Amino acid sequence: VVLFLLDEDGDKLYLKASGGSHMRIRDVAIRLEEGSAGWVTRNNQPLIVNDVRTNPLYHSAIDGQTGLLTSSVLCVPLERRNEVLGVIQAINHPRGAFTQGDQELLSSVASWAAVALDNANLFRSVADERSRLETTLVETADAVVLTDRAGRIILINQAAGQAFRINPELAVKRLASEI
């Protein structure tokens, strides 16, 4: 099984994870015009190909990049909030042919994976924004004291420390009313 994620420009898929008994591949990028993964991304529809050699979507150069010899593929979109984030692709069914049941199972996995990816992206965005805000507040010449709802200090910059004659590091987590 491989996980391809769409790049920020939306024109390439990058292999981000692979697993299985013989698969540990990385650093593969494909254009959306290439292969079954590109087709699934463009059309936001799952695809079963049980004989890739007879399918026009088969792109042998991808096998060359991965070192695999692909015979069958099941590929499903990784979608969140009506946006395709990438695809999950199962390669070479151990019993020969992928079924509708396999597609439903992989689509279910893809739904959960999309939620996890979306949550990770949101978490990263919030952490980045918090870092930028903290940097701005700490570096400003104005005295800044931030508290939580209970009145505990969560951030105090040097200007506030000087204004209130307190050590900012010792003030964090204390009640503002105590200072």
mmCIF file of C-alpha atoms in Angstrom:
data_model
loop_
_atom_site.group_PDB
_atom_site.id
_atom_site.type_symbol
_atom_site.label_atom_id
_atom_site.label_comp_id
_atom_site.label_asym_id
_atom_site.label_seq_id
_atom_site.Cartn_x
_atom_site.Cartn_y
_atom_site.Cartn_z
ATOM 1 C CA VAL A 1 0.000 0.000 0.000
ATOM 2 C CA VAL A 2 1.271 3.469 -0.851
ATOM 3 C CA LEU A 3 0.152 6.945 0.118
ATOM 4 C CA PHE A 4 0.533 9.768 -2.378
ATOM 5 C CA LEU A 5 -0.181 13.350 -1.280
ATOM 6 C CA LEU A 6 -0.890 16.249 -3.580
ATOM 7 C CA ASP A 7 1.662 19.056 -3.479
ATOM 8 C CA GLU A 8 0.682 22.629 -2.596
ATOM 9 C CA ASP A 9 0.566 23.654 -6.271
ATOM 10 C CA GLY A 10 -1.817 20.792 -7.008
ATOM 11 C CA ASP A 11 0.127 19.480 -9.992
ATOM 12 C CA LYS A 12 2.118 16.540 -8.569
ATOM 13 C CA LEU A 13 1.597 13.619 -6.242
ATOM 14 C CA TYR A 14 4.433 12.732 -3.868
ATOM 15 C CA LEU A 15 4.825 9.314 -2.340
ATOM 16 C CA LYS A 16 4.821 9.927 1.417
ATOM 17 C CA ALA A 17 4.455 6.438 2.865
ATOM 18 C CA SER A 18 4.598 2.842 1.734
ATOM 19 C CA GLY A 19 4.129 -0.434 3.481
ATOM 20 C CA GLY A 20 3.634 -4.111 2.931
ATOM 21 C CA SER A 21 5.771 -7.182 2.873
ATOM 22 C CA HIS A 22 8.178 -5.946 0.183
ATOM 23 C CA MET A 23 7.541 -2.224 -0.077
ATOM 24 C CA ARG A 24 9.592 0.514 1.482
ATOM 25 C CA ILE A 25 9.837 3.152 -1.208
ATOM 26 C CA ARG A 26 10.147 6.931 -1.032
ATOM 27 C CA ASP A 27 11.026 9.973 -3.111
ATOM 28 C CA VAL A 28 8.649 9.241 -5.976
ATOM 29 C CA ALA A 29 6.766 12.104 -7.608
ATOM 30 C CA ILE A 30 4.254 11.800 -10.426
ATOM 31 C CA ARG A 31 2.373 14.393 -12.426
ATOM 32 C CA LEU A 32 -1.419 14.313 -12.317
ATOM 33 C CA GLU A 33 -1.451 13.322 -15.988
ATOM 34 C CA GLU A 34 0.386 10.087 -15.138
ATOM 35 C CA GLY A 35 -0.895 6.719 -14.070
ATOM 36 C CA SER A 36 -3.880 5.517 -12.124
ATOM 37 C CA ALA A 37 -3.016 7.664 -9.080
ATOM 38 C CA GLY A 38 -3.122 10.786 -11.244
ATOM 39 C CA TRP A 39 -6.429 9.711 -12.796
ATOM 40 C CA VAL A 40 -8.011 9.051 -9.393
ATOM 41 C CA THR A 41 -6.817 12.442 -8.134
ATOM 42 C CA ARG A 42 -8.132 14.294 -11.178
ATOM 43 C CA ASN A 43 -11.491 12.500 -11.219
ATOM 44 C CA ASN A 44 -11.967 12.000 -7.460
ATOM 45 C CA GLN A 45 -13.171 8.456 -8.103
ATOM 46 C CA PRO A 46 -11.834 5.068 -7.019
ATOM 47 C CA LEU A 47 -10.317 2.774 -9.624
ATOM 48 C CA ILE A 48 -9.729 -0.974 -9.815
ATOM 49 C CA VAL A 49 -7.377 -2.266 -12.503
ATOM 50 C CA ASN A 50 -6.771 -6.011 -12.250
ATOM 51 C CA ASP A 51 -4.501 -6.193 -15.309
ATOM 52 C CA VAL A 52 -2.479 -2.990 -15.622
ATOM 53 C CA ARG A 53 -0.757 -4.141 -18.828
ATOM 54 C CA THR A 54 -4.086 -3.843 -20.717
ATOM 55 C CA ASN A 55 -5.027 -0.496 -19.171
ATOM 56 C CA PRO A 56 -4.060 2.777 -20.890
ATOM 57 C CA LEU A 57 -3.465 4.410 -17.500
ATOM 58 C CA TYR A 58 -0.564 2.090 -16.754
ATOM 59 C CA HIS A 59 2.671 4.041 -16.616
ATOM 60 C CA SER A 60 5.689 1.740 -16.618
ATOM 61 C CA ALA A 61 8.047 4.596 -15.670
ATOM 62 C CA ILE A 62 6.486 4.599 -12.203
ATOM 63 C CA ASP A 63 7.454 0.926 -11.801
ATOM 64 C CA GLY A 64 10.948 1.979 -12.828
ATOM 65 C CA GLN A 65 11.023 4.621 -10.081
ATOM 66 C CA THR A 66 9.714 2.242 -7.411
ATOM 67 C CA GLY A 67 11.409 -0.977 -8.472
ATOM 68 C CA LEU A 68 8.073 -2.805 -8.424
ATOM 69 C CA LEU A 69 6.472 -4.898 -11.134
ATOM 70 C CA THR A 70 2.828 -3.869 -10.949
ATOM 71 C CA SER A 71 0.166 -6.302 -12.108
ATOM 72 C CA SER A 72 -2.969 -4.999 -10.366
ATOM 73 C CA VAL A 73 -3.950 -1.737 -8.682
ATOM 74 C CA LEU A 74 -6.706 -0.468 -6.421
ATOM 75 C CA CYS A 75 -6.575 3.276 -5.952
ATOM 76 C CA VAL A 76 -8.949 5.469 -3.919
ATOM 77 C CA PRO A 77 -9.009 9.231 -3.365
ATOM 78 C CA LEU A 78 -8.008 10.709 -0.037
ATOM 79 C CA GLU A 79 -10.656 13.401 0.296
ATOM 80 C CA ARG A 80 -11.558 15.869 3.028
ATOM 81 C CA ARG A 81 -14.119 18.669 2.784
ATOM 82 C CA ASN A 82 -14.632 18.089 -0.951
ATOM 83 C CA GLU A 83 -10.905 18.496 -1.594
ATOM 84 C CA VAL A 84 -8.658 15.691 -2.817
ATOM 85 C CA LEU A 85 -5.542 15.525 -0.628
ATOM 86 C CA GLY A 86 -4.021 12.556 -2.434
ATOM 87 C CA VAL A 87 -4.635 8.848 -2.957
ATOM 88 C CA ILE A 88 -4.100 5.528 -1.259
ATOM 89 C CA GLN A 89 -3.083 2.780 -3.631
ATOM 90 C CA ALA A 90 -2.952 -0.971 -3.057
ATOM 91 C CA ILE A 91 -0.663 -2.737 -5.511
ATOM 92 C CA ASN A 92 -0.634 -6.408 -6.575
ATOM 93 C CA HIS A 93 -3.476 -8.155 -4.758
ATOM 94 C CA PRO A 94 -2.084 -11.303 -3.128
ATOM 95 C CA ARG A 95 -4.948 -13.419 -4.548
ATOM 96 C CA GLY A 96 -4.796 -11.845 -8.000
ATOM 97 C CA ALA A 97 -7.829 -9.561 -8.313
ATOM 98 C CA PHE A 98 -9.175 -6.617 -6.326
ATOM 99 C CA THR A 99 -12.918 -6.609 -5.596
ATOM 100 C CA GLN A 100 -15.606 -4.060 -4.816
ATOM 101 C CA GLY A 101 -15.276 -5.154 -1.176
ATOM 102 C CA ASP A 102 -11.558 -4.328 -1.258
ATOM 103 C CA GLN A 103 -12.425 -0.916 -2.699
ATOM 104 C CA GLU A 104 -14.974 -0.233 0.049
ATOM 105 C CA LEU A 105 -12.473 -1.234 2.732
ATOM 106 C CA LEU A 106 -9.680 0.930 1.298
ATOM 107 C CA SER A 107 -12.113 3.843 0.854
ATOM 108 C CA SER A 108 -13.014 3.548 4.531
ATOM 109 C CA VAL A 109 -9.325 3.585 5.476
ATOM 110 C CA ALA A 110 -8.838 6.603 3.200
ATOM 111 C CA SER A 111 -11.669 8.469 4.955
ATOM 112 C CA TRP A 112 -10.034 7.988 8.334
ATOM 113 C CA ALA A 113 -6.600 8.827 6.963
ATOM 114 C CA ALA A 114 -7.956 12.041 5.414
ATOM 115 C CA VAL A 115 -9.403 13.110 8.772
ATOM 116 C CA ALA A 116 -6.061 12.395 10.472
ATOM 117 C CA LEU A 117 -4.137 14.339 7.792
ATOM 118 C CA ASP A 118 -6.549 17.245 8.013
ATOM 119 C CA ASN A 119 -6.231 17.324 11.800
ATOM 120 C CA ALA A 120 -2.437 17.207 11.553
ATOM 121 C CA ASN A 121 -2.479 20.076 9.055
ATOM 122 C CA LEU A 122 -4.786 22.117 11.298
ATOM 123 C CA PHE A 123 -2.605 21.413 14.326
ATOM 124 C CA ARG A 124 0.507 22.481 12.410
ATOM 125 C CA SER A 125 -1.230 25.676 11.226
ATOM 126 C CA VAL A 126 -2.339 26.568 14.751
ATOM 127 C CA ALA A 127 1.127 25.849 16.155
ATOM 128 C CA ASP A 128 2.753 27.993 13.443
ATOM 129 C CA GLU A 129 0.325 30.837 14.070
ATOM 130 C CA ARG A 130 0.833 30.616 17.822
ATOM 131 C CA SER A 131 4.585 30.748 17.348
ATOM 132 C CA ARG A 132 4.310 33.843 15.135
ATOM 133 C CA LEU A 133 1.976 35.509 17.645
ATOM 134 C CA GLU A 134 4.253 34.708 20.578
ATOM 135 C CA THR A 135 7.256 36.077 18.692
ATOM 136 C CA THR A 136 5.365 39.277 17.921
ATOM 137 C CA LEU A 137 4.159 39.705 21.484
ATOM 138 C CA VAL A 138 7.495 38.910 23.087
ATOM 139 C CA GLU A 139 9.440 41.254 20.808
ATOM 140 C CA THR A 140 7.087 44.244 20.976
ATOM 141 C CA ALA A 141 8.143 47.280 23.025
ATOM 142 C CA ASP A 142 4.686 47.465 24.628
ATOM 143 C CA ALA A 143 3.979 45.669 27.890
ATOM 144 C CA VAL A 144 1.947 42.537 27.154
ATOM 145 C CA VAL A 145 0.454 40.083 29.643
ATOM 146 C CA LEU A 146 -1.800 37.272 28.399
ATOM 147 C CA THR A 147 -3.923 35.235 30.790
ATOM 148 C CA ASP A 148 -6.214 32.265 30.439
ATOM 149 C CA ARG A 149 -9.875 32.360 31.527
ATOM 150 C CA ALA A 150 -8.927 31.584 35.108
ATOM 151 C CA GLY A 151 -6.571 34.568 35.237
ATOM 152 C CA ARG A 152 -3.348 32.553 35.089
ATOM 153 C CA ILE A 153 -0.541 34.197 33.139
ATOM 154 C CA ILE A 154 0.313 32.288 29.974
ATOM 155 C CA LEU A 155 2.650 34.850 28.433
ATOM 156 C CA ILE A 156 4.400 37.952 29.709
ATOM 157 C CA ASN A 157 6.971 39.832 27.667
ATOM 158 C CA GLN A 158 10.111 41.624 28.875
ATOM 159 C CA ALA A 159 8.467 45.065 28.634
ATOM 160 C CA ALA A 160 5.707 43.923 31.027
ATOM 161 C CA GLY A 161 8.299 42.375 33.323
ATOM 162 C CA GLN A 162 10.095 45.694 33.527
ATOM 163 C CA ALA A 163 6.869 47.688 33.936
ATOM 164 C CA PHE A 164 5.612 45.481 36.786
ATOM 165 C CA ARG A 165 9.109 44.779 38.177
ATOM 166 C CA ILE A 166 8.746 40.998 37.915
ATOM 167 C CA ASN A 167 10.693 38.191 36.280
ATOM 168 C CA PRO A 168 8.570 37.094 33.285
ATOM 169 C CA GLU A 169 9.726 33.470 33.539
ATOM 170 C CA LEU A 170 8.596 33.247 37.179
ATOM 171 C CA ALA A 171 5.259 34.928 36.470
ATOM 172 C CA VAL A 172 4.025 32.351 33.943
ATOM 173 C CA LYS A 173 1.331 30.014 35.380
ATOM 174 C CA ARG A 174 0.728 32.327 38.370
ATOM 175 C CA LEU A 175 -2.504 34.213 38.883
ATOM 176 C CA ALA A 176 -2.273 37.755 37.565
ATOM 177 C CA SER A 177 -3.950 38.990 40.749
ATOM 178 C CA GLU A 178 -0.961 37.699 42.793
ATOM 179 C CA ILE A 179 1.494 39.892 40.937
#
